[in-house]
PDB file of C-alpha atoms in Angstrom:
ATOM      1  CA  MET L   1     -77.139  63.518  33.030  1.00 43.00           C
ATOM      2  CA  ALA L   2     -76.800  60.575  30.639  1.00 42.00           C
ATOM      3  CA  LYS L   3     -79.341  57.781  30.822  1.00 44.00           C
ATOM      4  CA  ALA L   4     -78.097  54.359  31.923  1.00 42.00           C
ATOM      5  CA  SER L   5     -78.510  53.002  28.401  1.00 42.00           C
ATOM      6  CA  GLN L   6     -76.254  55.766  27.055  1.00 47.00           C
ATOM      7  CA  VAL L   7     -73.376  55.013  29.414  1.00 48.00           C
ATOM      8  CA  PRO L   8     -70.819  52.593  27.867  1.00 53.00           C
ATOM      9  CA  VAL L   9     -71.400  49.125  29.236  1.00 51.00           C
ATOM     10  CA  GLN L  10     -67.747  48.771  30.296  1.00 51.00           C
ATOM     11  CA  ASN L  11     -68.081  51.853  32.521  1.00 54.00           C
ATOM     12  CA  ARG L  12     -71.280  50.509  34.057  1.00 48.00           C
ATOM     13  CA  ILE L  13     -69.650  47.114  34.634  1.00 45.00           C
ATOM     14  CA  ASP L  14     -66.689  48.735  36.399  1.00 48.00           C
ATOM     15  CA  GLU L  15     -69.110  50.655  38.618  1.00 47.00           C
ATOM     16  CA  CYS L  16     -71.035  47.509  39.532  1.00 46.00           C
ATOM     17  CA  ARG L  17     -67.927  45.514  40.361  1.00 43.00           C
ATOM     18  CA  GLY L  18     -67.153  47.463  43.530  1.00 44.00           C
ATOM     19  CA  ASP L  19     -68.822  46.464  46.794  1.00 38.00           C
ATOM     20  CA  VAL L  20     -70.072  48.917  49.404  1.00 34.00           C
ATOM     21  CA  ALA L  21     -66.558  49.393  50.733  1.00 35.00           C
ATOM     22  CA  GLY L  22     -65.332  50.308  47.280  1.00 32.00           C
ATOM     23  CA  GLN L  23     -63.311  47.130  46.879  1.00 30.00           C
ATOM     24  CA  VAL L  24     -63.405  45.025  43.774  1.00 26.00           C
ATOM     25  CA  ALA L  25     -65.619  41.997  44.281  1.00 27.00           C
ATOM     26  CA  TYR L  26     -64.420  40.209  41.166  1.00 24.00           C
ATOM     27  CA  GLY L  27     -61.681  37.648  41.082  1.00 25.00           C
ATOM     28  CA  PRO L  28     -60.706  34.045  40.447  1.00 28.00           C
ATOM     29  CA  VAL L  29     -62.738  31.225  41.905  1.00 29.00           C
ATOM     30  CA  ASP L  30     -60.858  28.338  43.528  1.00 32.00           C
ATOM     31  CA  GLU L  31     -61.797  25.200  41.629  1.00 34.00           C
ATOM     32  CA  ALA L  32     -60.139  22.388  39.711  1.00 38.00           C
ATOM     33  CA  ASP L  33     -58.376  23.783  36.672  1.00 39.00           C
ATOM     34  CA  GLY L  34     -60.220  23.254  33.416  1.00 38.00           C
ATOM     35  CA  ARG L  35     -63.155  21.375  34.934  1.00 40.00           C
ATOM     36  CA  VAL L  36     -66.403  21.683  33.025  1.00 41.00           C
ATOM     37  CA  MET L  37     -69.399  21.802  35.326  1.00 42.00           C
ATOM     38  CA  ARG L  38     -72.464  19.916  34.112  1.00 40.00           C
ATOM     39  CA  SER L  39     -75.898  20.411  35.582  1.00 39.00           C
ATOM     40  CA  ASN L  40     -77.514  17.226  36.866  1.00 34.00           C
ATOM     41  CA  SER L  41     -80.834  18.346  35.421  1.00 36.00           C
ATOM     42  CA  VAL L  42     -79.762  18.486  31.789  1.00 38.00           C
ATOM     43  CA  ASN L  43     -78.305  16.047  29.292  1.00 40.00           C
ATOM     44  CA  GLY L  44     -76.293  16.145  26.101  1.00 45.00           C
ATOM     45  CA  GLY L  45     -74.247  19.211  25.268  1.00 85.00           C
ATOM     46  CA  VAL L  46     -76.093  21.580  27.630  1.00 88.00           C
ATOM     47  CA  VAL L  47     -73.800  22.199  30.608  1.00 88.00           C
ATOM     48  CA  ASP L  48     -75.759  25.003  32.245  1.00 91.00           C
ATOM     49  CA  ASN L  49     -79.053  26.603  31.342  1.00 92.00           C
ATOM     50  CA  ALA L  50     -80.903  29.328  33.231  1.00 94.00           C
ATOM     51  CA  ILE L  51     -83.344  32.206  32.980  1.00 95.00           C
ATOM     52  CA  TYR L  52     -82.415  35.455  34.721  1.00 96.00           C
ATOM     53  CA  VAL L  53     -84.848  38.217  35.634  1.00 95.00           C
ATOM     54  CA  ASP L  54     -83.449  41.502  36.921  1.00 94.00           C
ATOM     55  CA  GLY L  55     -80.065  39.867  37.502  1.00 95.00           C
ATOM     56  CA  ILE L  56     -81.440  36.938  39.510  1.00 95.00           C
ATOM     57  CA  ARG L  57     -81.401  33.292  38.429  1.00 95.00           C
ATOM     58  CA  THR L  58     -85.071  32.313  38.563  1.00 93.00           C
ATOM     59  CA  THR L  59     -85.247  28.858  37.018  1.00 91.00           C
ATOM     60  CA  ASN L  60     -83.180  25.968  35.649  1.00 91.00           C
ATOM     61  CA  PRO L  61     -85.032  24.596  32.623  1.00 91.00           C
ATOM     62  CA  ALA L  62     -84.586  20.882  32.024  1.00 88.00           C
ATOM     63  CA  THR L  63     -84.657  21.174  28.227  1.00 90.00           C
ATOM     64  CA  LEU L  64     -83.979  23.773  25.575  1.00 93.00           C
ATOM     65  CA  ASP L  65     -87.654  23.826  24.624  1.00 93.00           C
ATOM     66  CA  GLU L  66     -88.568  24.611  28.214  1.00 94.00           C
ATOM     67  CA  THR L  67     -86.000  27.411  28.187  1.00 94.00           C
ATOM     68  CA  TYR L  68     -87.622  29.019  25.171  1.00 95.00           C
ATOM     69  CA  GLU L  69     -91.087  28.770  26.668  1.00 94.00           C
ATOM     70  CA  ILE L  70     -90.122  30.265  30.050  1.00 95.00           C
ATOM     71  CA  LEU L  71     -88.124  33.043  28.404  1.00 94.00           C
ATOM     72  CA  ARG L  72     -91.163  34.102  26.377  1.00 93.00           C
ATOM     73  CA  GLU L  73     -93.272  34.127  29.549  1.00 92.00           C
ATOM     74  CA  ARG L  74     -90.877  36.013  31.839  1.00 89.00           C
ATOM     75  CA  GLN L  75     -89.126  38.305  29.351  1.00 88.00           C
ATOM     76  CA  GLY L  76     -85.797  38.004  31.142  1.00 93.00           C
ATOM     77  CA  MET L  77     -82.456  36.786  29.809  1.00 96.00           C
ATOM     78  CA  ALA L  78     -81.562  33.236  28.894  1.00 96.00           C
ATOM     79  CA  TRP L  79     -77.972  32.069  29.261  1.00 97.00           C
ATOM     80  CA  ILE L  80     -77.504  28.734  27.537  1.00 96.00           C
ATOM     81  CA  GLY L  81     -74.138  27.039  27.931  1.00 94.00           C
ATOM     82  CA  LEU L  82     -73.276  24.348  25.378  1.00 94.00           C
ATOM     83  CA  TYR L  83     -70.203  22.123  25.507  1.00 91.00           C
ATOM     84  CA  ARG L  84     -69.356  20.241  22.311  1.00 90.00           C
ATOM     85  CA  PRO L  85     -73.041  20.247  21.381  1.00 91.00           C
ATOM     86  CA  THR L  86     -74.679  18.142  18.711  1.00 91.00           C
ATOM     87  CA  PRO L  87     -75.677  19.798  15.423  1.00 92.00           C
ATOM     88  CA  ASP L  88     -79.336  19.385  16.451  1.00 93.00           C
ATOM     89  CA  GLU L  89     -78.767  21.346  19.664  1.00 93.00           C
ATOM     90  CA  ILE L  90     -77.079  24.151  17.748  1.00 94.00           C
ATOM     91  CA  ARG L  91     -79.864  24.225  15.172  1.00 94.00           C
ATOM     92  CA  SER L  92     -82.473  24.293  17.926  1.00 94.00           C
ATOM     93  CA  VAL L  93     -80.934  27.399  19.472  1.00 95.00           C
ATOM     94  CA  ALA L  94     -80.506  28.983  16.047  1.00 95.00           C
ATOM     95  CA  ALA L  95     -84.137  28.407  15.120  1.00 95.00           C
ATOM     96  CA  GLU L  96     -85.429  29.894  18.392  1.00 95.00           C
ATOM     97  CA  PHE L  97     -83.324  33.045  18.272  1.00 96.00           C
ATOM     98  CA  GLY L  98     -83.188  33.458  14.498  1.00 95.00           C
ATOM     99  CA  LEU L  99     -79.433  33.075  14.090  1.00 95.00           C
ATOM    100  CA  HIS L 100     -77.828  33.489  10.697  1.00 95.00           C
ATOM    101  CA  HIS L 101     -77.034  30.239   8.904  1.00 94.00           C
ATOM    102  CA  LEU L 102     -73.323  31.144   8.783  1.00 93.00           C
ATOM    103  CA  VAL L 103     -73.271  31.287  12.579  1.00 93.00           C
ATOM    104  CA  VAL L 104     -74.707  27.771  12.644  1.00 93.00           C
ATOM    105  CA  ASP L 105     -72.252  26.485  10.042  1.00 92.00           C
ATOM    106  CA  ASP L 106     -69.245  27.893  11.910  1.00 91.00           C
ATOM    107  CA  ALA L 107     -70.410  26.533  15.266  1.00 91.00           C
ATOM    108  CA  ILE L 108     -70.892  23.042  13.865  1.00 91.00           C
ATOM    109  CA  ALA L 109     -67.678  22.949  11.819  1.00 87.00           C
ATOM    110  CA  ALA L 110     -65.551  24.609  14.533  1.00 78.00           C
ATOM    111  CA  HIS L 111     -61.851  25.344  13.896  1.00 81.00           C
ATOM    112  CA  GLN L 112     -62.674  28.980  13.184  1.00 80.00           C
ATOM    113  CA  ARG L 113     -60.261  31.875  13.481  1.00 83.00           C
ATOM    114  CA  PRO L 114     -60.947  34.473  16.189  1.00 85.00           C
ATOM    115  CA  LYS L 115     -63.277  37.181  14.923  1.00 88.00           C
ATOM    116  CA  LEU L 116     -66.123  39.469  15.888  1.00 92.00           C
ATOM    117  CA  GLU L 117     -69.126  39.703  13.584  1.00 93.00           C
ATOM    118  CA  ARG L 118     -72.545  41.282  13.679  1.00 95.00           C
ATOM    119  CA  TYR L 119     -75.572  39.761  11.987  1.00 94.00           C
ATOM    120  CA  GLY L 120     -78.437  42.206  12.405  1.00 92.00           C
ATOM    121  CA  ASP L 121     -79.100  42.457  16.152  1.00 93.00           C
ATOM    122  CA  HIS L 122     -76.842  39.511  16.970  1.00 95.00           C
ATOM    123  CA  LEU L 123     -73.207  39.797  17.964  1.00 95.00           C
ATOM    124  CA  VAL L 124     -71.011  36.737  17.402  1.00 94.00           C
ATOM    125  CA  HIS L 125     -67.605  36.486  19.035  1.00 92.00           C
ATOM    126  CA  ARG L 126     -65.254  33.598  18.300  1.00 90.00           C
ATOM    127  CA  ALA L 127     -62.228  33.361  20.544  1.00 87.00           C
ATOM    128  CA  SER L 128     -59.249  31.068  20.902  1.00 79.00           C
ATOM    129  CA  SER L 129     -59.136  30.073  24.533  1.00 69.00           C
ATOM    130  CA  ARG L 130     -56.186  29.206  26.753  1.00 62.00           C
ATOM    131  CA  PRO L 131     -53.323  27.572  24.819  1.00 60.00           C
ATOM    132  CA  LEU L 132     -52.324  24.139  26.088  1.00 56.00           C
ATOM    133  CA  LEU L 133     -48.599  23.466  25.951  1.00 53.00           C
ATOM    134  CA  SER L 134     -47.097  20.014  25.705  1.00 49.00           C
ATOM    135  CA  SER L 135     -44.397  19.062  28.220  1.00 50.00           C
ATOM    136  CA  SER L 136     -41.734  19.801  25.651  1.00 49.00           C
ATOM    137  CA  ALA L 137     -43.487  23.028  24.625  1.00 50.00           C
ATOM    138  CA  SER L 138     -43.057  21.873  21.051  1.00 52.00           C
ATOM    139  CA  ARG L 139     -46.739  22.108  20.274  1.00 54.00           C
ATOM    140  CA  VAL L 140     -49.399  24.630  21.233  1.00 56.00           C
ATOM    141  CA  GLU L 141     -53.092  23.760  21.102  1.00 59.00           C
ATOM    142  CA  PHE L 142     -55.865  26.332  21.427  1.00 67.00           C
ATOM    143  CA  GLY L 143     -59.428  25.804  22.534  1.00 76.00           C
ATOM    144  CA  GLU L 144     -62.339  27.448  20.790  1.00 87.00           C
ATOM    145  CA  LEU L 145     -65.280  29.404  22.133  1.00 92.00           C
ATOM    146  CA  HIS L 146     -68.286  30.913  20.349  1.00 94.00           C
ATOM    147  CA  VAL L 147     -70.380  33.506  22.170  1.00 96.00           C
ATOM    148  CA  VAL L 148     -73.620  34.667  20.572  1.00 96.00           C
ATOM    149  CA  THR L 149     -75.529  37.529  22.172  1.00 97.00           C
ATOM    150  CA  GLY L 150     -78.791  39.177  21.269  1.00 96.00           C
ATOM    151  CA  ASP L 151     -81.805  40.798  22.845  1.00 94.00           C
ATOM    152  CA  GLY L 152     -82.488  38.725  25.949  1.00 95.00           C
ATOM    153  CA  PHE L 153     -80.095  35.831  25.392  1.00 97.00           C
ATOM    154  CA  VAL L 154     -76.515  34.600  25.564  1.00 97.00           C
ATOM    155  CA  VAL L 155     -75.423  31.330  23.992  1.00 97.00           C
ATOM    156  CA  THR L 156     -71.931  29.994  24.672  1.00 96.00           C
ATOM    157  CA  ILE L 157     -70.573  27.112  22.598  1.00 94.00           C
ATOM    158  CA  GLN L 158     -67.354  25.514  23.837  1.00 90.00           C
ATOM    159  CA  HIS L 159     -65.258  23.134  21.772  1.00 85.00           C
ATOM    160  CA  ALA L 160     -62.725  22.728  24.608  1.00 78.00           C
ATOM    161  CA  GLU L 161     -62.785  22.746  28.398  1.00 78.00           C
ATOM    162  CA  SER L 162     -61.199  26.164  28.512  1.00 77.00           C
ATOM    163  CA  PRO L 163     -62.266  28.827  29.394  1.00 83.00           C
ATOM    164  CA  ASP L 164     -63.823  28.153  32.783  1.00 87.00           C
ATOM    165  CA  LEU L 165     -67.293  29.564  32.178  1.00 91.00           C
ATOM    166  CA  ALA L 166     -68.689  27.964  35.332  1.00 91.00           C
ATOM    167  CA  SER L 167     -66.670  30.394  37.438  1.00 91.00           C
ATOM    168  CA  VAL L 168     -67.759  33.308  35.253  1.00 93.00           C
ATOM    169  CA  ARG L 169     -71.397  32.423  35.807  1.00 94.00           C
ATOM    170  CA  ARG L 170     -70.933  32.086  39.562  1.00 94.00           C
ATOM    171  CA  ARG L 171     -69.220  35.453  39.801  1.00 94.00           C
ATOM    172  CA  LEU L 172     -71.983  37.141  37.857  1.00 95.00           C
ATOM    173  CA  GLU L 173     -74.733  35.415  39.827  1.00 95.00           C
ATOM    174  CA  SER L 174     -73.160  36.718  43.031  1.00 94.00           C
ATOM    175  CA  GLN L 175     -73.451  40.264  41.638  1.00 94.00           C
ATOM    176  CA  PRO L 176     -77.033  40.855  40.428  1.00 94.00           C
ATOM    177  CA  ASN L 177     -76.322  44.536  39.778  1.00 94.00           C
ATOM    178  CA  LEU L 178     -73.766  43.459  37.196  1.00 94.00           C
ATOM    179  CA  LEU L 179     -75.766  40.592  35.732  1.00 94.00           C
ATOM    180  CA  ARG L 180     -78.889  42.712  35.261  1.00 92.00           C
ATOM    181  CA  LEU L 181     -76.954  44.762  32.705  1.00 95.00           C
ATOM    182  CA  GLY L 182     -77.720  41.923  30.327  1.00 95.00           C
ATOM    183  CA  PRO L 183     -75.904  40.095  27.515  1.00 96.00           C
ATOM    184  CA  GLU L 184     -73.221  42.774  27.115  1.00 94.00           C
ATOM    185  CA  ALA L 185     -72.117  42.296  30.710  1.00 95.00           C
ATOM    186  CA  VAL L 186     -71.952  38.527  30.240  1.00 96.00           C
ATOM    187  CA  LEU L 187     -69.882  38.860  27.058  1.00 95.00           C
ATOM    188  CA  TYR L 188     -67.508  41.307  28.743  1.00 94.00           C
ATOM    189  CA  SER L 189     -66.983  38.973  31.712  1.00 94.00           C
ATOM    190  CA  ILE L 190     -66.422  35.946  29.484  1.00 94.00           C
ATOM    191  CA  MET L 191     -63.763  37.730  27.414  1.00 92.00           C
ATOM    192  CA  ASP L 192     -62.136  38.889  30.646  1.00 91.00           C
ATOM    193  CA  GLN L 193     -61.868  35.235  31.706  1.00 90.00           C
ATOM    194  CA  VAL L 194     -60.444  34.199  28.327  1.00 88.00           C
ATOM    195  CA  VAL L 195     -57.664  36.777  28.606  1.00 87.00           C
ATOM    196  CA  ASP L 196     -56.913  35.943  32.253  1.00 85.00           C
ATOM    197  CA  GLU L 197     -56.462  32.260  31.439  1.00 83.00           C
ATOM    198  CA  TYR L 198     -53.683  33.063  28.971  1.00 78.00           C
ATOM    199  CA  ALA L 199     -51.363  34.251  31.762  1.00 71.00           C
ATOM    200  CA  PRO L 200     -50.176  30.837  33.074  1.00 60.00           C
ATOM    201  CA  SER L 201     -49.464  29.518  29.576  1.00 59.00           C
ATOM    202  CA  LEU L 202     -47.574  32.662  28.630  1.00 57.00           C
ATOM    203  CA  GLN L 203     -45.467  32.342  31.775  1.00 57.00           C
ATOM    204  CA  VAL L 204     -44.603  28.728  30.917  1.00 52.00           C
ATOM    205  CA  SER L 205     -43.680  29.819  27.408  1.00 49.00           C
ATOM    206  CA  ARG L 206     -41.402  32.598  28.703  1.00 52.00           C
ATOM    207  CA  THR L 207     -39.724  30.235  31.182  1.00 51.00           C
ATOM    208  CA  THR L 208     -39.116  27.605  28.500  1.00 48.00           C
ATOM    209  CA  SER L 209     -37.759  30.203  26.088  1.00 49.00           C
ATOM    210  CA  THR L 210     -35.398  31.601  28.732  1.00 53.00           C
ATOM    211  CA  LYS L 211     -34.061  28.127  29.592  1.00 52.00           C
ATOM    212  CA  SER L 212     -33.550  27.395  25.920  1.00 52.00           C
ATOM    213  CA  ARG L 213     -31.560  30.592  25.356  1.00 57.00           C
ATOM    214  CA  THR L 214     -29.482  29.978  28.491  1.00 57.00           C
ATOM    215  CA  SER L 215     -28.703  26.427  27.406  1.00 55.00           C
ATOM    216  CA  SER L 216     -27.691  27.588  23.939  1.00 54.00           C
ATOM    217  CA  SER L 217     -25.361  30.286  25.270  1.00 53.00           C
ATOM    218  CA  THR L 218     -23.526  27.926  27.662  1.00 55.00           C
ATOM    219  CA  THR L 219     -23.043  25.045  25.232  1.00 55.00           C
ATOM    220  CA  THR L 220     -19.512  24.716  23.859  1.00 54.00           C
ATOM    221  CA  PRO L 221     -19.639  24.649  20.098  1.00 54.00           C
ATOM    222  CA  PRO L 222     -18.140  21.519  18.524  1.00 54.00           C
ATOM    223  CA  SER L 223     -14.543  21.774  17.444  1.00 52.00           C
ATOM    224  CA  HIS L 224     -13.700  21.249  13.813  1.00 50.00           C
ATOM    225  CA  ALA L 225     -10.256  20.513  12.430  1.00 48.00           C
ATOM    226  CA  VAL L 226      -9.464  23.195   9.926  1.00 46.00           C
ATOM    227  CA  SER L 227      -6.617  22.613   7.516  1.00 46.00           C
ATOM    228  CA  THR L 228      -4.788  25.818   6.730  1.00 45.00           C
ATOM    229  CA  PRO L 229      -2.707  25.489   3.576  1.00 46.00           C
ATOM    230  CA  SER L 230       0.842  26.847   3.752  1.00 47.00           C
ATOM    231  CA  LEU L 231       1.501  29.664   1.397  1.00 44.00           C
ATOM    232  CA  VAL L 232       4.668  29.316  -0.661  1.00 43.00           C
ATOM    233  CA  ARG L 233       5.859  32.423  -2.340  1.00 41.00           C
TER     234      ARG L 233
END
């Protein structure tokens, strides 16, 4: 029988999602669309900050320094959520967890293309979040999300209000068996949310495209007077 660590994390996540009745206990959370939840106990670009031990949220550090200290004491998992953070906040996290300088540069500069990179024991995922369509659908704007995972930590850096990571965190916190799987489970759930949030925008795009094609097919083309020369043999 394979050890738990040898079973692909996606398979273990799927197993943990079901409740005792075998039903999936994983779905959308009803909240205002696009709202970024900020903790009252933290300031600046930190929107949520917690230490988890065995899948349970055990403390809400007031500062990043306090997060680092408690994490070293409890040996759990830190999940630090940053929203449009300052360069100093990014550098603080990078210094604590030993992130590569290119990860720091990309997070500060933003406007990065989606990609997945590994720097030693750290996995860095950059994703374009839900596209925002203008009323005329003439312009599409994408958000940007950086997720950095390593041994005992997850750092999320948002440069837009999408995706809704507050709902992801709540779902995971309601399922300790899933959350105790660690950073891989958090990354999987975040990417699941990113993909799910594309659906409404894609539907709007399809609807707009269909209306445009219908309008084009029913429009009478303008008439043009064409002079046909008479042929004289």
